Short mmCIF file of C-alpha atoms and ligand atoms in Angstrom, two decimals:
data_model
loop_
_atom_site.label_atom_id
_atom_site.label_comp_id
_atom_site.label_asym_id
_atom_site.label_seq_id
_atom_site.Cartn_x
_atom_site.Cartn_y
_atom_site.Cartn_z
CA MET F 1 180.14 139.96 45.15
CA PRO F 2 183.52 141.06 46.60
CA ALA F 3 183.64 142.19 50.22
CA PHE F 4 183.47 145.95 50.73
CA LEU F 5 183.31 148.70 53.34
CA ASN F 6 180.48 151.18 53.67
CA ARG F 7 182.64 154.27 53.06
CA SER F 8 179.92 156.62 54.29
CA HIS F 9 179.88 155.04 57.76
CA PRO F 10 181.34 157.40 60.45
CA LEU F 11 183.99 154.76 61.29
CA CYS F 12 185.68 155.37 57.93
CA ALA F 13 185.95 159.11 58.64
CA ALA F 14 187.07 158.61 62.25
CA ILE F 15 189.88 156.11 61.67
CA SER F 16 193.43 157.38 61.06
CA ASP F 17 194.85 154.27 59.39
CA SER F 18 192.18 153.06 56.98
CA ASP F 19 194.29 150.01 55.98
CA LEU F 20 193.26 148.50 59.32
CA LEU F 21 189.72 148.20 57.97
CA ARG F 22 189.80 144.84 56.22
CA THR F 23 186.75 143.08 54.83
CA SER F 24 188.44 140.03 53.27
CA ALA F 25 189.70 137.00 55.16
CA HIS F 26 193.43 136.59 55.83
CA LEU F 27 194.65 133.27 54.40
CA ASN F 28 198.29 132.37 53.89
CA GLY F 29 199.35 136.03 53.93
CA GLN F 30 196.74 137.05 51.32
CA TRP F 31 193.45 138.94 51.67
CA VAL F 32 190.89 136.66 50.05
CA ASP F 33 187.13 136.59 49.45
CA GLY F 34 186.94 132.80 49.09
CA VAL F 35 185.89 130.44 46.35
CA LEU F 36 182.17 131.19 46.68
CA GLY F 37 182.61 134.99 46.53
CA VAL F 38 179.74 135.55 48.97
CA THR F 39 179.61 138.12 51.76
CA GLN F 40 177.77 138.81 54.99
CA ALA F 41 176.75 142.19 56.43
CA VAL F 42 178.31 143.53 59.62
CA THR F 43 176.27 146.19 61.38
CA ASP F 44 176.89 148.86 63.97
CA PRO F 45 174.59 147.84 66.86
CA ALA F 46 174.18 151.44 68.07
CA SER F 47 172.64 152.73 64.84
CA GLY F 48 171.77 149.56 62.93
CA SER F 49 173.72 150.90 59.96
CA GLU F 50 175.85 148.59 57.85
CA LEU F 51 179.62 148.80 58.32
CA GLY F 52 180.29 146.68 55.29
CA GLN F 53 180.02 143.28 53.68
CA ILE F 54 182.59 140.79 54.99
CA ALA F 55 183.87 137.83 52.99
CA SER F 56 182.02 134.65 53.91
CA LEU F 57 184.36 131.75 53.23
CA SER F 58 183.45 128.12 52.63
CA ALA F 59 184.48 124.81 54.18
CA GLN F 60 186.83 124.39 51.19
CA ASP F 61 188.56 127.71 52.04
CA ALA F 62 188.73 126.62 55.69
CA LYS F 63 190.63 123.49 54.58
CA SER F 64 193.00 125.63 52.47
CA ALA F 65 193.73 127.66 55.58
CA VAL F 66 194.59 124.48 57.49
CA LYS F 67 196.94 123.46 54.68
CA ALA F 68 198.64 126.87 54.75
CA ALA F 69 199.02 126.74 58.53
CA HIS F 70 200.26 123.15 58.40
CA ASP F 71 202.81 123.99 55.68
CA ALA F 72 204.04 126.98 57.72
CA TRP F 73 204.23 125.04 60.94
CA SER F 74 207.64 123.36 60.82
CA ALA F 75 209.46 126.59 59.93
CA TRP F 76 207.62 128.51 62.68
CA ALA F 77 208.20 125.75 65.24
CA GLY F 78 211.84 125.56 64.15
CA LEU F 79 212.59 129.21 64.93
CA LEU F 80 214.65 129.99 67.96
CA PRO F 81 212.33 130.90 70.84
CA GLN F 82 213.68 134.46 70.87
CA GLU F 83 212.78 134.84 67.18
CA ARG F 84 209.13 134.08 67.99
CA THR F 85 209.46 136.55 70.87
CA ASP F 86 210.58 139.22 68.39
CA PHE F 87 207.52 138.69 66.13
CA LEU F 88 205.15 138.80 69.09
CA ARG F 89 206.86 141.84 70.56
CA ARG F 90 206.50 143.76 67.27
CA TRP F 91 202.83 142.75 67.07
CA PHE F 92 202.31 144.01 70.65
CA GLU F 93 204.01 147.34 69.88
CA LEU F 94 201.90 147.82 66.74
CA MET F 95 198.74 147.22 68.78
CA LEU F 96 199.70 149.94 71.20
CA GLU F 97 200.66 152.28 68.35
CA HIS F 98 197.20 151.77 66.80
CA ARG F 99 195.30 151.61 70.10
CA GLU F 100 192.84 154.37 69.25
CA ASP F 101 191.98 153.02 65.80
CA LEU F 102 191.52 149.50 67.18
CA ALA F 103 189.25 150.87 69.93
CA LEU F 104 187.18 152.79 67.35
CA ILE F 105 186.70 149.66 65.24
CA MET F 106 185.59 147.75 68.32
CA THR F 107 183.13 150.39 69.52
CA TYR F 108 181.53 150.70 66.09
CA GLU F 109 181.17 146.97 65.48
CA GLN F 110 180.53 145.72 69.03
CA GLY F 111 178.86 148.74 70.63
CA LYS F 112 180.86 148.92 73.85
CA PRO F 113 181.65 152.36 75.33
CA ILE F 114 184.86 153.77 73.84
CA SER F 115 186.75 153.79 77.15
CA GLU F 116 185.88 150.09 77.66
CA ALA F 117 187.12 149.44 74.10
CA ARG F 118 190.42 151.19 74.87
CA GLY F 119 190.68 149.08 78.02
CA GLU F 120 190.10 145.92 76.00
CA ILE F 121 192.86 146.85 73.54
CA ASP F 122 195.29 147.25 76.46
CA TYR F 123 194.09 143.94 77.95
CA ALA F 124 194.40 142.20 74.57
CA ALA F 125 197.90 143.59 73.93
CA ALA F 126 199.01 142.48 77.41
CA PHE F 127 198.55 138.81 76.40
CA ILE F 128 200.88 139.28 73.44
CA GLU F 129 203.47 140.99 75.63
CA PHE F 130 203.18 138.27 78.29
CA TYR F 131 203.50 135.35 75.85
CA ALA F 132 206.32 137.11 73.97
CA GLU F 133 208.25 136.66 77.22
CA GLU F 134 206.99 133.12 77.86
CA ALA F 135 208.05 132.10 74.33
CA ARG F 136 211.64 132.26 75.60
CA ARG F 137 210.91 129.80 78.42
CA PRO F 138 209.50 126.59 76.96
CA ASN F 139 209.84 125.01 80.40
CA ILE F 140 211.66 121.78 79.70
CA GLU F 141 211.32 119.71 82.83
CA SER F 142 214.13 117.36 83.65
CA VAL F 143 213.72 113.96 85.26
CA THR F 144 216.41 112.07 87.10
CA SER F 145 216.93 108.67 85.52
CA HIS F 146 215.49 105.66 87.33
CA LEU F 147 217.33 103.24 85.00
CA PRO F 148 220.95 102.29 85.69
CA ASP F 149 222.19 102.58 82.10
CA ALA F 150 219.99 105.30 80.62
CA GLU F 151 219.66 109.09 80.48
CA VAL F 152 216.15 110.48 80.33
CA GLU F 153 214.85 113.79 79.02
CA VAL F 154 211.42 115.43 78.82
CA TRP F 155 210.73 117.93 76.06
CA ARG F 156 207.84 120.21 75.33
CA GLU F 157 206.94 120.48 71.66
CA PRO F 158 204.23 122.47 69.83
CA VAL F 159 201.15 120.38 69.00
CA GLY F 160 200.81 121.64 65.41
CA VAL F 161 198.00 123.73 63.96
CA ALA F 162 195.61 125.31 66.48
CA ALA F 163 192.05 126.39 65.66
CA LEU F 164 190.79 129.37 67.65
CA ILE F 165 187.11 130.30 67.83
CA THR F 166 186.19 133.60 69.46
CA PRO F 167 182.97 135.37 70.51
CA TRP F 168 181.76 138.92 69.86
CA ASN F 169 181.78 140.29 73.41
CA PHE F 170 185.60 140.65 73.63
CA PRO F 171 186.55 140.56 69.94
CA SER F 172 190.24 141.44 70.43
CA ALA F 173 191.18 140.05 73.83
CA MET F 174 189.67 136.60 73.30
CA LEU F 175 191.72 136.29 70.11
CA THR F 176 195.06 137.49 71.50
CA ARG F 177 194.64 135.44 74.71
CA LYS F 178 194.58 132.31 72.56
CA ALA F 179 196.75 133.30 69.59
CA ALA F 180 199.68 134.72 71.56
CA ALA F 181 199.92 131.52 73.64
CA ALA F 182 199.62 129.25 70.59
CA LEU F 183 202.19 131.21 68.57
CA ALA F 184 204.59 131.43 71.51
CA ALA F 185 204.37 127.65 71.91
CA GLY F 186 205.36 127.23 68.25
CA CYS F 187 201.92 126.40 66.83
CA THR F 188 200.44 128.04 63.75
CA VAL F 189 196.89 129.30 63.86
CA VAL F 190 193.58 129.32 62.00
CA ALA F 191 191.07 131.61 63.71
CA HIS F 192 187.33 132.12 63.28
CA PRO F 193 186.00 135.38 64.77
CA SER F 194 182.29 135.81 65.37
CA ILE F 195 180.53 137.08 62.24
CA GLU F 196 179.09 139.86 64.46
CA THR F 197 182.57 141.37 65.06
CA PRO F 198 185.10 140.27 62.42
CA LEU F 199 186.68 143.71 61.85
CA SER F 200 188.63 143.70 65.12
CA ALA F 201 190.16 140.29 64.30
CA LEU F 202 190.98 141.31 60.73
CA ALA F 203 192.70 144.49 61.98
CA LEU F 204 194.84 142.28 64.24
CA ALA F 205 195.72 140.12 61.21
CA GLU F 206 196.78 143.27 59.34
CA LEU F 207 199.05 144.22 62.27
CA ALA F 208 200.45 140.67 62.52
CA GLN F 209 201.39 140.91 58.85
CA ARG F 210 203.05 144.29 59.42
CA ALA F 211 204.93 142.69 62.33
CA GLY F 212 206.47 140.36 59.75
CA MET F 213 204.62 137.18 60.77
CA PRO F 214 205.42 134.65 58.02
CA ASP F 215 202.63 133.71 55.59
CA GLY F 216 200.35 130.94 56.86
CA VAL F 217 201.28 131.37 60.53
CA PHE F 218 198.22 133.43 61.54
CA ASN F 219 195.08 133.02 59.40
CA VAL F 220 191.73 134.69 60.13
CA ILE F 221 188.86 133.01 58.32
CA THR F 222 185.48 134.76 58.30
CA GLY F 223 182.11 133.25 57.42
CA SER F 224 179.58 130.72 58.64
CA ALA F 225 180.83 129.10 61.87
CA PRO F 226 179.21 125.68 61.33
CA ASP F 227 180.87 125.42 57.87
CA ILE F 228 184.31 126.73 58.76
CA VAL F 229 184.70 125.39 62.29
CA GLY F 230 182.92 122.18 61.23
CA ALA F 231 185.63 121.59 58.60
CA TRP F 232 188.35 122.23 61.17
CA MET F 233 186.82 119.85 63.70
CA GLU F 234 186.99 117.00 61.15
CA ASP F 235 190.55 117.76 60.07
CA PRO F 236 193.21 115.57 61.73
CA ARG F 237 195.86 118.26 61.11
CA ILE F 238 194.14 120.50 63.68
CA ARG F 239 195.62 119.27 66.94
CA ALA F 240 194.28 121.85 69.40
CA VAL F 241 191.04 123.80 69.52
CA SER F 242 190.53 126.77 71.80
CA PHE F 243 186.97 128.05 71.98
CA THR F 244 185.35 130.89 73.88
CA GLY F 245 181.60 131.11 73.72
CA SER F 246 178.44 129.49 74.98
CA THR F 247 178.33 126.18 76.85
CA GLU F 248 175.95 124.87 74.19
CA ILE F 249 178.48 125.31 71.34
CA GLY F 250 181.28 124.15 73.66
CA ARG F 251 179.46 120.82 74.11
CA LEU F 252 179.06 120.49 70.35
CA LEU F 253 182.79 121.06 69.75
CA TYR F 254 183.68 118.61 72.53
CA ARG F 255 181.68 115.95 70.69
CA GLN F 256 183.07 116.92 67.27
CA GLY F 257 186.65 116.84 68.57
CA ALA F 258 186.34 113.25 69.76
CA ASP F 259 186.89 111.57 66.38
CA THR F 260 190.34 113.05 65.90
CA ILE F 261 191.17 113.30 69.66
CA LYS F 262 191.84 117.04 69.68
CA ARG F 263 193.19 119.00 72.61
CA LEU F 264 190.41 121.30 73.77
CA VAL F 265 190.32 124.51 75.74
CA LEU F 266 186.74 125.57 76.40
CA GLU F 267 186.00 128.97 77.97
CA LEU F 268 182.22 128.86 78.33
CA GLY F 269 179.35 130.50 80.16
CA GLY F 270 179.54 132.13 83.59
CA HIS F 271 176.31 132.96 85.54
CA ALA F 272 178.33 134.36 88.46
CA PRO F 273 176.95 134.66 92.00
CA PHE F 274 177.63 137.89 93.95
CA VAL F 275 177.36 137.22 97.70
CA VAL F 276 177.26 140.05 100.25
CA PHE F 277 177.40 139.33 103.99
CA ALA F 278 176.16 141.78 106.63
CA ASP F 279 179.74 142.53 107.76
CA ALA F 280 180.79 143.76 104.29
CA ASP F 281 181.75 147.35 103.55
CA MET F 282 178.39 148.35 102.06
CA GLU F 283 179.64 151.22 99.91
CA GLN F 284 182.37 149.07 98.40
CA ALA F 285 179.96 146.15 97.85
CA VAL F 286 177.51 148.37 95.95
CA ASP F 287 180.27 149.96 93.80
CA GLU F 288 181.71 146.56 92.94
CA ALA F 289 178.23 145.11 92.30
CA ILE F 290 177.58 147.82 89.71
CA LYS F 291 180.86 146.95 87.95
CA ALA F 292 180.24 143.20 88.17
CA LYS F 293 176.78 143.55 86.65
CA PHE F 294 177.02 146.32 84.09
CA ALA F 295 180.54 146.18 82.56
CA THR F 296 180.39 145.36 78.83
CA SER F 297 176.70 146.37 79.08
CA GLY F 298 176.13 143.14 81.01
CA GLN F 299 177.39 141.00 78.11
CA ASP F 300 180.31 139.51 79.98
CA CYS F 301 181.01 135.88 80.89
CA LEU F 302 182.21 137.28 84.24
CA GLY F 303 179.00 139.30 84.70
CA ALA F 304 177.21 138.79 88.02
CA ASN F 305 173.77 137.33 87.33
CA ARG F 306 172.59 136.33 90.82
CA PHE F 307 172.94 138.64 93.85
CA PHE F 308 172.62 136.91 97.26
CA ILE F 309 172.39 139.50 100.06
CA GLU F 310 172.23 138.75 103.81
CA ARG F 311 168.73 139.55 105.06
CA SER F 312 169.73 142.15 107.70
CA ILE F 313 171.25 144.42 105.01
CA TYR F 314 168.97 143.36 102.14
CA ASP F 315 166.68 146.41 101.97
CA ASP F 316 169.59 148.82 102.35
CA PHE F 317 171.61 147.06 99.61
CA CYS F 318 168.59 146.95 97.24
CA ALA F 319 167.92 150.67 97.76
CA ARG F 320 171.56 151.74 97.23
CA PHE F 321 172.09 149.41 94.28
CA THR F 322 168.91 150.68 92.63
CA THR F 323 169.93 154.33 93.11
CA ALA F 324 173.36 153.59 91.57
CA THR F 325 171.74 151.67 88.68
CA LYS F 326 169.34 154.53 87.91
CA ALA F 327 172.35 156.88 87.66
CA LEU F 328 173.95 154.82 84.87
CA ARG F 329 174.08 156.55 81.49
CA VAL F 330 172.84 154.58 78.49
CA GLY F 331 173.87 155.62 74.99
CA VAL F 332 175.95 155.02 71.89
CA GLY F 333 179.48 153.78 72.52
CA MET F 334 181.19 156.81 70.96
CA ASP F 335 179.55 159.09 73.61
CA ASP F 336 181.26 156.94 76.25
CA PRO F 337 178.19 156.07 78.33
CA ASP F 338 178.13 153.44 81.09
CA ILE F 339 175.98 151.11 79.01
CA GLY F 340 175.87 150.71 75.25
CA PRO F 341 173.62 148.70 72.94
CA LEU F 342 173.29 144.92 73.15
CA MET F 343 174.71 142.86 70.30
CA ASN F 344 171.54 141.80 68.51
CA ALA F 345 167.77 141.44 68.68
CA LYS F 346 168.07 137.99 70.27
CA ALA F 347 169.88 139.56 73.23
CA ILE F 348 167.09 142.11 73.75
CA GLU F 349 164.48 139.34 73.59
CA LYS F 350 166.38 137.41 76.26
CA GLN F 351 166.26 140.40 78.67
CA GLU F 352 162.52 140.69 78.07
CA GLU F 353 161.97 136.99 78.57
CA HIS F 354 163.98 136.83 81.83
CA VAL F 355 162.34 139.95 83.28
CA LYS F 356 158.81 138.82 82.42
CA ASP F 357 159.43 135.32 83.76
CA ALA F 358 160.85 136.67 87.07
CA LEU F 359 157.93 139.13 87.51
CA ASP F 360 155.38 136.43 86.69
CA LYS F 361 156.95 134.28 89.42
CA GLY F 362 156.71 137.03 92.06
CA ALA F 363 159.84 139.18 91.74
CA ARG F 364 159.61 142.96 92.37
CA LEU F 365 160.79 145.45 89.74
CA LEU F 366 162.94 148.14 91.39
CA CYS F 367 163.94 149.95 88.18
CA GLY F 368 164.12 149.52 84.41
CA GLY F 369 162.33 146.51 82.98
CA ALA F 370 161.88 147.74 79.41
CA ARG F 371 163.66 148.71 76.21
CA HIS F 372 165.53 152.02 76.21
CA PRO F 373 164.58 154.82 73.79
CA ALA F 374 168.22 155.22 72.61
CA GLY F 375 167.59 152.65 69.86
CA ASP F 376 166.40 149.19 68.88
CA LEU F 377 169.19 147.34 70.68
CA PHE F 378 169.21 149.32 73.94
CA TYR F 379 167.75 147.96 77.18
CA GLN F 380 167.28 149.86 80.44
CA PRO F 381 169.53 148.84 83.32
CA THR F 382 167.15 146.79 85.42
CA VAL F 383 166.97 145.64 89.04
CA LEU F 384 164.71 142.82 90.20
CA ALA F 385 164.35 142.01 93.93
CA ASP F 386 162.92 138.94 95.74
CA VAL F 387 163.67 136.81 92.68
CA PRO F 388 162.54 133.24 93.37
CA ALA F 389 164.91 130.32 92.86
CA ASP F 390 162.79 128.88 90.03
CA ALA F 391 163.00 132.05 87.88
CA LYS F 392 164.94 131.47 84.64
CA ILE F 393 167.34 134.29 85.50
CA MET F 394 168.54 132.25 88.51
CA SER F 395 169.69 129.35 86.34
CA GLU F 396 170.41 130.78 82.85
CA GLU F 397 172.87 133.47 81.73
CA THR F 398 170.95 136.70 80.99
CA PHE F 399 173.94 138.32 79.24
CA GLY F 400 172.56 141.82 79.59
CA PRO F 401 171.93 144.67 82.05
CA VAL F 402 169.43 142.91 84.33
CA ALA F 403 170.29 142.19 87.99
CA ALA F 404 168.42 139.60 90.06
CA ILE F 405 168.59 140.00 93.87
CA THR F 406 167.46 137.62 96.58
CA PRO F 407 168.01 137.47 100.38
CA PHE F 408 169.70 134.71 102.43
CA ASP F 409 169.86 133.91 106.14
CA THR F 410 172.97 131.79 106.77
CA GLU F 411 176.46 131.38 105.33
CA ASP F 412 175.73 127.78 104.51
CA GLU F 413 172.59 128.73 102.59
CA ALA F 414 174.40 131.48 100.64
CA LEU F 415 177.25 129.21 99.54
CA THR F 416 174.94 126.29 98.73
CA ARG F 417 172.76 128.52 96.54
CA ALA F 418 175.81 130.16 94.91
CA ASN F 419 177.10 126.70 93.99
CA ASP F 420 173.71 125.48 92.78
CA THR F 421 174.46 125.94 89.07
CA GLU F 422 176.00 123.95 86.22
CA TYR F 423 178.41 126.87 85.73
CA GLY F 424 181.60 127.56 87.70
CA LEU F 425 183.53 130.45 86.15
CA VAL F 426 183.73 133.23 88.75
CA ALA F 427 182.14 134.01 92.13
CA TYR F 428 182.16 137.37 93.92
CA LEU F 429 182.21 137.54 97.70
CA HIS F 430 181.92 140.56 100.04
CA THR F 431 182.74 140.16 103.72
CA GLN F 432 185.28 141.53 106.23
CA ASP F 433 185.61 138.27 108.17
CA PRO F 434 188.96 136.57 107.33
CA ARG F 435 187.79 133.14 108.47
CA ARG F 436 184.68 133.38 106.35
CA ILE F 437 186.81 134.48 103.41
CA TYR F 438 188.88 131.34 103.80
CA ARG F 439 185.89 129.02 104.29
CA ALA F 440 183.95 130.49 101.40
CA SER F 441 186.92 130.57 98.99
CA ARG F 442 187.40 126.86 99.64
CA ALA F 443 183.69 126.01 99.36
CA LEU F 444 182.89 127.91 96.16
CA ARG F 445 183.11 125.62 93.11
CA PHE F 446 184.34 128.29 90.71
CA GLY F 447 187.60 128.63 88.77
CA MET F 448 188.01 132.20 90.03
CA VAL F 449 186.93 133.78 93.32
CA ALA F 450 186.96 137.59 93.66
CA ILE F 451 186.90 138.85 97.25
CA ASN F 452 185.83 142.43 97.97
CA ARG F 453 186.66 143.40 94.39
CA THR F 454 185.51 142.80 90.84
CA LYS F 455 188.47 143.20 88.54
CA VAL F 456 190.61 140.07 88.77
CA THR F 457 191.70 139.37 85.20
CA GLY F 458 195.02 139.99 83.43
CA ALA F 459 197.60 138.15 81.38
CA PRO F 460 199.49 136.47 84.28
CA ILE F 461 196.45 134.79 85.90
CA PRO F 462 194.93 131.39 85.02
CA PHE F 463 191.52 132.31 83.58
CA GLY F 464 188.94 129.55 83.36
CA GLY F 465 186.05 127.74 84.88
CA MET F 466 185.02 124.58 86.70
CA LYS F 467 182.08 122.31 85.88
CA GLN F 468 180.31 123.25 82.63
CA SER F 469 182.07 126.63 82.41
CA GLY F 470 184.83 124.85 80.59
CA LEU F 471 188.10 122.98 80.35
CA GLY F 472 191.64 124.23 80.67
CA ARG F 473 192.99 127.67 81.48
CA GLU F 474 194.03 130.70 79.44
CA GLY F 475 196.56 133.34 80.45
CA SER F 476 199.50 132.56 82.74
CA ARG F 477 201.95 129.75 81.98
CA LEU F 478 199.00 127.34 82.11
CA GLY F 479 197.70 128.97 78.91
CA LEU F 480 200.53 127.24 77.01
CA GLU F 481 199.50 123.74 78.13
CA ALA F 482 196.98 123.00 75.39
CA PHE F 483 199.42 124.03 72.69
CA THR F 484 202.32 121.80 73.71
CA GLU F 485 202.93 118.05 73.79
CA VAL F 486 205.28 116.42 76.27
CA LYS F 487 207.83 114.07 74.74
CA TYR F 488 209.87 111.66 76.86
CA VAL F 489 213.22 110.53 75.42
CA CYS F 490 215.28 107.73 76.97
CA ARG F 491 218.88 107.19 75.77
CA ASP F 492 220.86 104.02 76.36
CA TRP F 493 224.39 104.61 77.70
CA ALA F 494 225.67 101.22 76.60
P1 LIG N 501 178.41 131.39 70.80
O1 LIG N 501 177.13 131.52 70.12
O2 LIG N 501 178.74 130.09 71.44
O3 LIG N 501 179.54 131.79 69.73
C1 LIG N 501 180.92 131.75 70.01
C2 LIG N 501 181.69 131.44 68.74
O4 LIG N 501 181.30 130.19 68.25
C3 LIG N 501 181.47 132.44 67.60
O5 LIG N 501 182.65 132.58 66.84
C4 LIG N 501 180.40 131.74 66.79
O6 LIG N 501 180.41 132.20 65.46
C5 LIG N 501 180.89 130.31 66.91
N1 LIG N 501 179.86 129.31 66.61
C6 LIG N 501 178.52 129.46 66.57
N2 LIG N 501 177.94 128.32 66.17
C7 LIG N 501 178.92 127.43 65.95
C8 LIG N 501 178.94 126.08 65.51
N3 LIG N 501 177.83 125.41 65.23
N4 LIG N 501 180.13 125.48 65.39
C9 LIG N 501 181.25 126.13 65.67
N5 LIG N 501 181.31 127.42 66.08
C10 LIG N 501 180.14 128.05 66.24
O7 LIG N 501 178.61 132.46 71.95
P2 LIG N 501 178.37 134.01 71.86
O8 LIG N 501 176.90 134.26 71.95
O9 LIG N 501 179.10 134.58 70.71
O10 LIG N 501 179.09 134.52 73.20
C11 LIG N 501 178.46 134.55 74.42
C12 LIG N 501 178.82 133.34 75.27
O11 LIG N 501 180.23 133.26 75.40
C13 LIG N 501 178.29 133.44 76.67
O12 LIG N 501 177.81 132.19 77.07
C14 LIG N 501 179.52 133.81 77.49
O13 LIG N 501 179.45 133.47 78.84
C15 LIG N 501 180.59 133.09 76.76
N6 LIG N 501 181.90 133.70 77.02
C16 LIG N 501 182.78 133.02 77.80
C17 LIG N 501 184.03 133.58 78.08
C18 LIG N 501 185.02 132.83 78.92
O14 LIG N 501 186.19 133.18 78.86
N7 LIG N 501 184.62 131.81 79.67
C19 LIG N 501 184.37 134.83 77.55
C20 LIG N 501 183.44 135.49 76.76
C21 LIG N 501 182.20 134.90 76.49
P3 LIG N 501 179.28 133.23 64.94
O15 LIG N 501 179.13 134.29 65.97
O16 LIG N 501 179.86 133.70 63.66
O17 LIG N 501 178.01 132.44 64.76
#
């Protein structure tokens, strides 16, 4: 069966440029349904209605994509840096031109509130703009010769074909954060978007093609992840793999990459602590806590999962945070609520499991704690207090709108408990004491530390985690590292 769109879905009526709605994979400049000709449904999580049937490609198609990207590589790598800049710049401009359509696609397939979707399109485009500039500066380091009769040089060269694997919670930004860096470095790309949200990635492939990207340079291959990504992990032509998703799949790819010694960037789970000391600005701490917990409907790797609050302000914080949580609007993304649907039934079950487990172990329910009447995939924003350390929510990502709060007595205790996790992506800290800010920023074993604020991300910053939150960094100049090799050349003068 060929892939197709459900033309009666409201997305088709709402979109201005219907050519952005692609259901086939993008392989070597062509829109293809693959050798098997099978498809997979993509649904709108707010209504449960089908958006269409998306091409589900095979391992054989995945290998064809690697061949196309490998064949295109030397010409792409051989362009002048400013020529790659020009392609990326045009892609960036097209994203901004089609911002509203791209946001609509995202809200209908992912569920996030439309203003968050617009924000993600801006965030996603910013990576292309940033790496369009960085493409001009390949950063060739020079070394002064240590040999009497030789001249030495150090070059940076693209690694080859890069495989990019992206999750459903940021379907555009996770792709551009990787692809723009890889393309700027001179690599060609095969990408696998989550089967939950392929339309955003396919719309970006359509815009890349309109930007004049040569055939084979940017391929988006939809279908079963174990088949497609599995084929890429075995293929020696894939030299770098950049993955964003769960720690569990990250571990699997780490193992699979060993046989062909691939470069790996792993952006994995978060489970962030949010620590509030008694000297914090309470109003600011509560406002930022709401953002840190409920952005992306709680389905954010940067989402705060564990709230540690100093005992003298604990009751006040719990009361204010609960009042603010109760005021949050839950609804379908197109109505621009604060919280939209979760991605799938598994996500709803996880909220239920974590809430029940915490209550069984003695936590207090301050609000929420059940499904929301807006639809099958909606969950009430929930606050749990006095959550014991052995509750699942204190050690596993909940990835939804449930906050777990617990008191602490000393700075040492707060930082020790914040660090007591296998994850190390981001930590949030609220205090007015500059010495404590310094001590805590040093002590927290997280790749990113946000002090008295929540929003810290953007194209110029090194995004990434310590411990089992991952390997490598994305964004900033460091985001180019995984996609380049260093070559040392030594010339004899004699
Ligand atoms: P996931 O299940 O690990 O999936 C991520 C990607 O891996 C998807 O494209 C998925 O494809 C693919 N995948 C699934 N099974 C695979 C396999 N056996 N081999 C190869 N690829 C496979 O994660 P998710 O549930 O989509 O996303 C949530 C997780 O991502 C959370 O843990 C969150 O913290 C993390 N995350 C981290 C960051 C960061 O920057 N650190 C950002 C966002 C999210 P299908 O969906 O098609 O199965």
